[in-house]
mmCIF file of C-alpha atoms in Angstrom:
data_model
loop_
_atom_site.group_PDB
_atom_site.id
_atom_site.type_symbol
_atom_site.label_atom_id
_atom_site.label_comp_id
_atom_site.label_asym_id
_atom_site.label_seq_id
_atom_site.Cartn_x
_atom_site.Cartn_y
_atom_site.Cartn_z
ATOM 1 C CA MET A 251 6.024 36.996 8.568
ATOM 2 C CA MET A 252 2.479 36.147 7.924
ATOM 3 C CA ASN A 253 0.412 37.787 9.970
ATOM 4 C CA THR A 254 -2.038 35.020 11.314
ATOM 5 C CA THR A 255 -3.048 33.579 14.475
ATOM 6 C CA PRO A 256 -2.974 29.806 15.394
ATOM 7 C CA GLU A 257 -6.773 29.662 15.494
ATOM 8 C CA ASP A 258 -6.670 30.764 11.663
ATOM 9 C CA TRP A 259 -4.761 27.374 10.657
ATOM 10 C CA GLY A 260 -6.236 24.648 8.473
ATOM 11 C CA PHE A 261 -6.082 22.077 5.894
ATOM 12 C CA ALA A 262 -6.922 22.912 2.197
ATOM 13 C CA GLY A 263 -9.641 21.462 0.824
ATOM 14 C CA PHE A 264 -9.069 18.179 -1.739
ATOM 15 C CA THR A 265 -10.287 16.833 -4.927
ATOM 16 C CA VAL A 266 -9.903 13.204 -4.635
ATOM 17 C CA ARG A 267 -9.554 10.740 -7.730
ATOM 18 C CA THR A 268 -9.138 7.092 -7.067
ATOM 19 C CA GLU A 269 -6.046 5.485 -9.144
ATOM 20 C CA THR A 270 -4.007 2.430 -9.041
ATOM 21 C CA ARG A 271 -0.343 2.409 -8.463
ATOM 22 C CA ASP A 272 2.477 0.378 -7.712
ATOM 23 C CA LEU A 273 4.115 1.140 -4.306
ATOM 24 C CA MET A 274 6.674 -0.009 -2.344
ATOM 25 C CA LEU A 275 5.187 -0.956 0.971
ATOM 26 C CA PRO A 276 6.425 -1.950 4.371
ATOM 27 C CA THR A 277 5.423 -5.923 5.206
ATOM 28 C CA LYS A 278 5.475 -7.572 7.721
ATOM 29 C CA CYS A 279 8.637 -9.741 8.069
ATOM 30 C CA GLY A 280 8.338 -13.480 7.490
ATOM 31 C CA ASP A 281 10.963 -14.849 9.954
ATOM 32 C CA CYS A 282 9.454 -12.861 13.067
ATOM 33 C CA HIS A 283 5.733 -12.047 12.109
ATOM 34 C CA GLY A 284 6.328 -8.350 12.862
ATOM 35 C CA LYS A 285 7.582 -8.803 16.352
ATOM 36 C CA GLY A 286 11.483 -7.569 15.403
ATOM 37 C CA TYR A 287 13.017 -10.016 17.403
ATOM 38 C CA THR A 288 13.166 -14.178 17.488
ATOM 39 C CA TYR A 289 14.025 -16.998 19.532
ATOM 40 C CA ASP A 290 15.073 -18.978 16.880
ATOM 41 C CA TYR A 291 18.679 -17.949 16.915
ATOM 42 C CA TYR A 292 21.833 -19.984 18.643
ATOM 43 C CA CYS A 293 25.260 -19.304 19.162
ATOM 44 C CA LYS A 294 28.222 -21.737 20.137
ATOM 45 C CA THR A 295 28.408 -22.392 23.545
ATOM 46 C CA GLU A 296 32.595 -21.502 23.697
ATOM 47 C CA ASP A 297 31.307 -18.298 22.799
ATOM 48 C CA TYR A 298 28.396 -17.018 24.845
ATOM 49 C CA SER A 299 30.374 -15.893 27.964
ATOM 50 C CA THR A 300 33.162 -14.794 26.250
ATOM 51 C CA VAL A 301 32.068 -12.537 23.120
ATOM 52 C CA SER A 302 30.291 -9.633 23.274
ATOM 53 C CA ALA A 303 26.922 -9.292 22.181
ATOM 54 C CA ARG A 304 27.469 -6.884 19.472
ATOM 55 C CA ASP A 305 30.826 -9.556 18.367
ATOM 56 C CA LEU A 306 28.498 -12.528 18.826
ATOM 57 C CA ARG A 307 28.023 -14.757 15.910
ATOM 58 C CA THR A 308 24.717 -16.060 15.819
ATOM 59 C CA TYR A 309 23.328 -18.898 13.783
ATOM 60 C CA THR A 310 19.858 -19.537 12.219
ATOM 61 C CA ILE A 311 18.678 -22.945 12.947
ATOM 62 C CA ASP A 312 19.524 -24.368 9.824
ATOM 63 C CA GLU A 313 23.176 -22.419 9.668
ATOM 64 C CA MET A 314 23.292 -24.188 13.017
ATOM 65 C CA TRP A 315 22.509 -27.733 11.891
ATOM 66 C CA GLU A 316 24.885 -27.566 9.269
ATOM 67 C CA GLU A 317 27.741 -25.866 11.103
ATOM 68 C CA ALA A 318 26.931 -29.198 13.538
ATOM 69 C CA GLY A 319 27.363 -31.413 10.756
ATOM 70 C CA LEU A 320 23.936 -32.827 11.732
ATOM 71 C CA PRO A 321 22.676 -35.359 8.977
ATOM 72 C CA SER A 322 18.888 -34.909 7.699
ATOM 73 C CA THR A 323 16.033 -35.131 10.546
ATOM 74 C CA GLU A 324 14.971 -38.411 8.678
ATOM 75 C CA GLU A 325 18.474 -40.421 9.545
ATOM 76 C CA LEU A 326 18.055 -38.915 13.352
ATOM 77 C CA GLY A 327 15.023 -41.010 13.497
ATOM 78 C CA TYR A 328 12.459 -38.055 13.349
ATOM 79 C CA THR A 329 9.652 -38.671 10.920
ATOM 80 C CA THR A 330 6.286 -37.055 10.189
ATOM 81 C CA TRP A 331 3.142 -38.168 8.490
ATOM 82 C CA LYS A 332 2.442 -35.952 5.668
ATOM 83 C CA ASN A 333 0.654 -36.358 2.258
ATOM 84 C CA GLY A 334 0.085 -39.971 2.946
ATOM 85 C CA GLU A 335 3.466 -40.758 3.411
ATOM 86 C CA THR A 336 6.409 -40.833 6.117
ATOM 87 C CA VAL A 337 8.924 -38.182 5.616
ATOM 88 C CA GLY A 338 11.738 -36.292 7.710
ATOM 89 C CA ASP A 339 10.018 -33.845 10.238
ATOM 90 C CA SER A 340 11.389 -30.021 10.260
ATOM 91 C CA ARG A 341 14.399 -28.785 11.834
ATOM 92 C CA TRP A 342 12.163 -26.438 13.790
ATOM 93 C CA ASN A 343 10.066 -28.724 15.119
ATOM 94 C CA VAL A 344 12.950 -31.312 16.166
ATOM 95 C CA LEU A 345 14.665 -28.579 18.190
ATOM 96 C CA MET A 346 11.727 -26.777 19.906
ATOM 97 C CA ASN A 347 9.716 -30.125 20.619
ATOM 98 C CA ARG A 348 11.259 -33.407 19.988
ATOM 99 C CA ASN A 349 15.074 -33.115 21.147
ATOM 100 C CA ARG A 350 15.538 -29.274 22.697
ATOM 101 C CA LYS A 351 19.081 -30.972 23.858
ATOM 102 C CA LEU A 352 20.163 -31.524 20.452
ATOM 103 C CA ALA A 353 21.899 -28.270 19.956
ATOM 104 C CA GLY A 354 23.479 -28.284 23.193
ATOM 105 C CA GLU A 355 24.879 -31.776 22.559
ATOM 106 C CA ASN A 356 26.599 -30.334 19.279
ATOM 107 C CA GLY A 357 28.427 -27.209 21.224
ATOM 108 C CA PHE A 358 25.308 -24.970 20.730
ATOM 109 C CA GLN A 359 22.859 -22.828 22.882
ATOM 110 C CA ARG A 360 19.750 -21.446 22.029
ATOM 111 C CA LEU A 361 19.449 -17.731 22.797
ATOM 112 C CA SER A 362 16.482 -15.898 24.059
ATOM 113 C CA GLN A 363 14.908 -12.685 22.349
ATOM 114 C CA MET A 364 17.382 -11.711 19.395
ATOM 115 C CA PRO A 365 16.877 -8.870 16.890
ATOM 116 C CA CYS A 366 15.653 -10.225 13.943
ATOM 117 C CA LYS A 367 18.573 -10.279 10.977
ATOM 118 C CA THR A 368 16.150 -10.375 8.054
ATOM 119 C CA CYS A 369 14.044 -7.199 8.974
ATOM 120 C CA ALA A 370 17.574 -5.429 10.602
ATOM 121 C CA ASN A 371 17.678 -1.677 8.952
ATOM 122 C CA GLY A 372 21.403 -1.393 9.067
ATOM 123 C CA LYS A 373 21.517 0.407 12.404
ATOM 124 C CA MET A 374 22.786 -0.347 15.878
ATOM 125 C CA MET A 375 21.101 0.450 19.058
ATOM 126 C CA ARG A 376 20.387 -0.505 22.489
ATOM 127 C CA ASN A 377 17.769 -3.442 22.261
ATOM 128 C CA ARG A 378 15.117 -2.734 25.287
ATOM 129 C CA ARG A 379 14.308 -6.325 25.571
ATOM 130 C CA THR A 380 17.430 -7.902 26.115
ATOM 131 C CA GLY A 381 19.859 -5.128 26.869
ATOM 132 C CA ALA A 382 22.271 -5.832 23.832
ATOM 133 C CA TYR A 383 23.760 -3.484 21.763
ATOM 134 C CA ALA A 384 22.022 -5.017 18.389
ATOM 135 C CA PRO A 385 20.942 -4.368 14.826
ATOM 136 C CA ASN A 386 17.318 -2.252 14.950
ATOM 137 C CA SER A 387 15.057 -5.068 13.569
ATOM 138 C CA THR A 388 12.136 -3.425 12.853
ATOM 139 C CA GLY A 389 9.481 -6.282 12.281
ATOM 140 C CA TYR A 390 8.961 -5.212 8.595
ATOM 141 C CA VAL A 391 10.190 -5.420 4.969
ATOM 142 C CA ARG A 392 9.650 -3.715 2.351
ATOM 143 C CA GLN A 393 8.216 -5.000 -0.905
ATOM 144 C CA MET A 394 6.512 -4.027 -3.964
ATOM 145 C CA HIS A 395 3.107 -4.179 -4.114
ATOM 146 C CA TYR A 396 1.385 -4.143 -7.492
ATOM 147 C CA ASP A 397 -2.144 -2.261 -8.599
ATOM 148 C CA VAL A 398 -2.787 -0.685 -5.130
ATOM 149 C CA LYS A 399 -6.280 1.451 -4.832
ATOM 150 C CA CYS A 400 -5.117 4.863 -4.258
ATOM 151 C CA ASN A 401 -7.478 7.948 -3.360
ATOM 152 C CA ILE A 402 -5.254 10.391 -4.601
ATOM 153 C CA HIS A 403 -5.972 14.041 -3.021
ATOM 154 C CA TYR A 404 -5.228 17.128 -4.913
ATOM 155 C CA ALA A 405 -4.917 19.992 -2.685
ATOM 156 C CA ALA A 406 -7.811 22.798 -3.739
ATOM 157 C CA TRP A 407 -6.572 25.723 -2.528
ATOM 158 C CA PRO A 408 -8.645 29.085 -2.097
ATOM 159 C CA GLU A 409 -9.104 31.244 -5.032
ATOM 160 C CA GLY A 410 -6.275 33.734 -4.821
ATOM 161 C CA THR A 411 -3.978 32.141 -2.385
ATOM 162 C CA ASP A 412 -0.337 33.057 -2.148
ATOM 163 C CA PHE A 413 2.793 31.036 -1.099
ATOM 164 C CA THR A 414 4.772 33.709 0.289
ATOM 165 C CA SER A 415 6.506 31.394 3.011
ATOM 166 C CA ARG A 416 10.282 32.311 3.463
ATOM 167 C CA TYR A 417 11.008 28.566 2.817
ATOM 168 C CA HIS A 418 9.105 28.415 -0.157
ATOM 169 C CA GLY A 419 10.359 25.007 -2.416
ATOM 170 C CA LYS A 420 11.718 22.913 0.763
ATOM 171 C CA ASP A 421 10.022 20.406 1.539
ATOM 172 C CA CYS A 422 8.458 21.403 4.658
ATOM 173 C CA GLU A 423 7.803 25.443 4.208
ATOM 174 C CA ALA A 424 7.441 25.978 7.690
ATOM 175 C CA CYS A 425 10.785 24.515 8.750
ATOM 176 C CA ALA A 426 12.414 24.362 5.958
ATOM 177 C CA LYS A 427 13.372 20.564 6.428
ATOM 178 C CA ASN A 428 14.188 18.303 3.619
ATOM 179 C CA ASN A 429 14.284 15.083 2.699
ATOM 180 C CA ILE A 430 11.011 13.952 4.313
ATOM 181 C CA LYS A 431 10.627 10.869 3.901
ATOM 182 C CA SER A 432 6.986 10.236 4.129
ATOM 183 C CA SER A 433 5.102 12.786 2.529
ATOM 184 C CA THR A 434 3.710 16.529 3.251
ATOM 185 C CA TYR A 435 0.524 18.046 3.240
ATOM 186 C CA PRO A 436 -1.350 21.456 2.790
ATOM 187 C CA VAL A 437 -1.837 23.669 5.271
ATOM 188 C CA VAL A 438 -3.655 27.474 4.965
ATOM 189 C CA ALA A 439 -4.302 30.280 6.730
ATOM 190 C CA GLN A 440 -6.996 33.313 6.190
ATOM 191 C CA ARG A 441 -5.280 36.611 7.221
ATOM 192 C CA ALA A 442 -7.601 39.261 9.038
ATOM 193 C CA ASP A 443 -8.523 40.794 6.215
ATOM 194 C CA GLY A 444 -9.894 37.642 4.348
ATOM 195 C CA THR A 445 -6.823 36.696 1.905
ATOM 196 C CA HIS A 446 -5.101 33.363 2.504
ATOM 197 C CA THR A 447 -1.764 31.648 2.019
ATOM 198 C CA GLY A 448 -0.836 28.196 1.957
ATOM 199 C CA LEU A 449 2.546 26.242 2.550
ATOM 200 C CA TRP A 450 2.994 22.170 2.430
ATOM 201 C CA VAL A 451 4.274 20.713 5.734
ATOM 202 C CA GLY A 452 5.760 17.803 7.202
ATOM 203 C CA ASN A 453 3.889 15.794 10.153
ATOM 204 C CA THR A 454 5.989 17.474 12.518
ATOM 205 C CA CYS A 455 4.838 20.617 11.959
ATOM 206 C CA VAL A 456 1.254 19.746 10.895
ATOM 207 C CA HIS A 457 1.279 18.407 14.859
ATOM 208 C CA LYS A 458 2.772 21.877 16.002
ATOM 209 C CA PHE A 459 -0.294 23.639 13.984
ATOM 210 C CA GLY A 460 -2.103 22.173 16.524
ATOM 211 C CA LEU A 461 -3.717 20.175 14.116
ATOM 212 C CA LYS A 462 -4.288 16.343 13.946
ATOM 213 C CA LYS A 463 -1.410 14.465 11.946
ATOM 214 C CA PHE A 464 -1.886 12.575 8.723
ATOM 215 C CA LYS A 465 -1.480 8.900 8.794
ATOM 216 C CA THR A 466 1.738 8.340 6.706
ATOM 217 C CA THR A 467 1.734 5.658 3.416
ATOM 218 C CA ASP A 468 3.527 3.320 5.140
ATOM 219 C CA GLU A 469 1.299 3.863 8.488
ATOM 220 C CA GLN A 470 -1.474 3.030 6.726
ATOM 221 C CA ALA A 471 -0.136 -0.319 5.234
ATOM 222 C CA LYS A 472 0.975 -1.580 8.775
ATOM 223 C CA SER A 473 -2.559 -0.800 10.072
ATOM 224 C CA TRP A 474 -3.694 -2.389 7.408
ATOM 225 C CA GLN A 475 -1.663 -5.714 8.388
ATOM 226 C CA ASP A 476 -2.434 -5.524 11.766
ATOM 227 C CA LYS A 477 -5.941 -5.895 11.081
ATOM 228 C CA GLY A 478 -5.258 -9.279 9.831
ATOM 229 C CA CYS A 479 -5.167 -7.987 5.850
ATOM 230 C CA ARG A 480 -9.095 -7.976 6.031
ATOM 231 C CA GLY A 481 -10.223 -5.861 2.958
ATOM 232 C CA GLU A 482 -8.869 -4.236 0.035
ATOM 233 C CA LEU A 483 -5.819 -2.185 0.851
ATOM 234 C CA VAL A 484 -6.893 1.447 0.125
ATOM 235 C CA LEU A 485 -4.425 4.336 0.807
ATOM 236 C CA ASP A 486 -4.514 7.956 0.826
ATOM 237 C CA LEU A 487 -2.146 9.749 -1.102
ATOM 238 C CA TYR A 488 -1.024 13.740 -1.292
ATOM 239 C CA VAL A 489 -0.051 15.395 -4.293
ATOM 240 C CA ARG A 490 1.927 18.083 -4.102
ATOM 241 C CA GLY A 491 0.713 21.414 -6.190
ATOM 242 C CA TYR A 492 -0.160 25.092 -5.970
ATOM 243 C CA GLU A 493 -2.915 25.656 -8.382
ATOM 244 C CA THR A 494 -5.507 27.754 -6.516
ATOM 245 C CA THR A 495 -8.493 25.773 -8.381
ATOM 246 C CA SER A 496 -8.881 22.436 -8.938
ATOM 247 C CA ALA A 497 -10.179 22.956 -12.365
ATOM 248 C CA SER A 498 -7.214 20.752 -13.574
ATOM 249 C CA HIS A 499 -8.206 18.030 -11.288
ATOM 250 C CA SER A 500 -11.662 18.045 -11.828
ATOM 251 C CA GLU A 501 -14.011 14.709 -11.284
ATOM 252 C CA GLU A 502 -14.721 14.863 -15.064
ATOM 253 C CA GLU A 503 -11.055 14.058 -15.870
#
């Protein structure tokens, strides 16, 4: 066991380089706009009160339109003015604004808040908004982003730092947890004799050490989108390594 006190703990220094990388990042779902739920789902009226929420067959606007065998909006008499000519109105506008009774007349019922199918992550859980046991929708889908500007942080451990954790080599060298999907971060402690010991830990253990958590890559991407994608997306990434000097990652490289 390492002879340290909580006050001894801190983060290792960093050498930072700017690079561009291709990254798979969360992007706001285009169907629910990051909310995780939508109002644009329908079910058959006959199923609404007889089928459980888990087994209820739901339809998008387009699926409902095709299932009901409805003709085009223009044939129904719903048109709009676009680019100097008269064209058929959108199905969404007809059902939401111009003829809200149309679905009911064809045996369908509009649902209230329903988990978005597009951004469902494959898990089932109790939806806190509807009370239904339904797919867990996150509001985000993962998409590839190319040439993302990244500040790459290389740990610059103090000279002579040793790495003597009993869980050395695990994803988190404090609790032995593996398969950490976000990232791990360099924590260093100074012993009473002035020597240092270091380890890479996950964000949960960073907090347990009494230190401020890092923003994960996904959290940084979501924060940028929540701010309206203002400015250039710049991410902080942390490269795992055990070099006790920053010579191999110097600014001159």
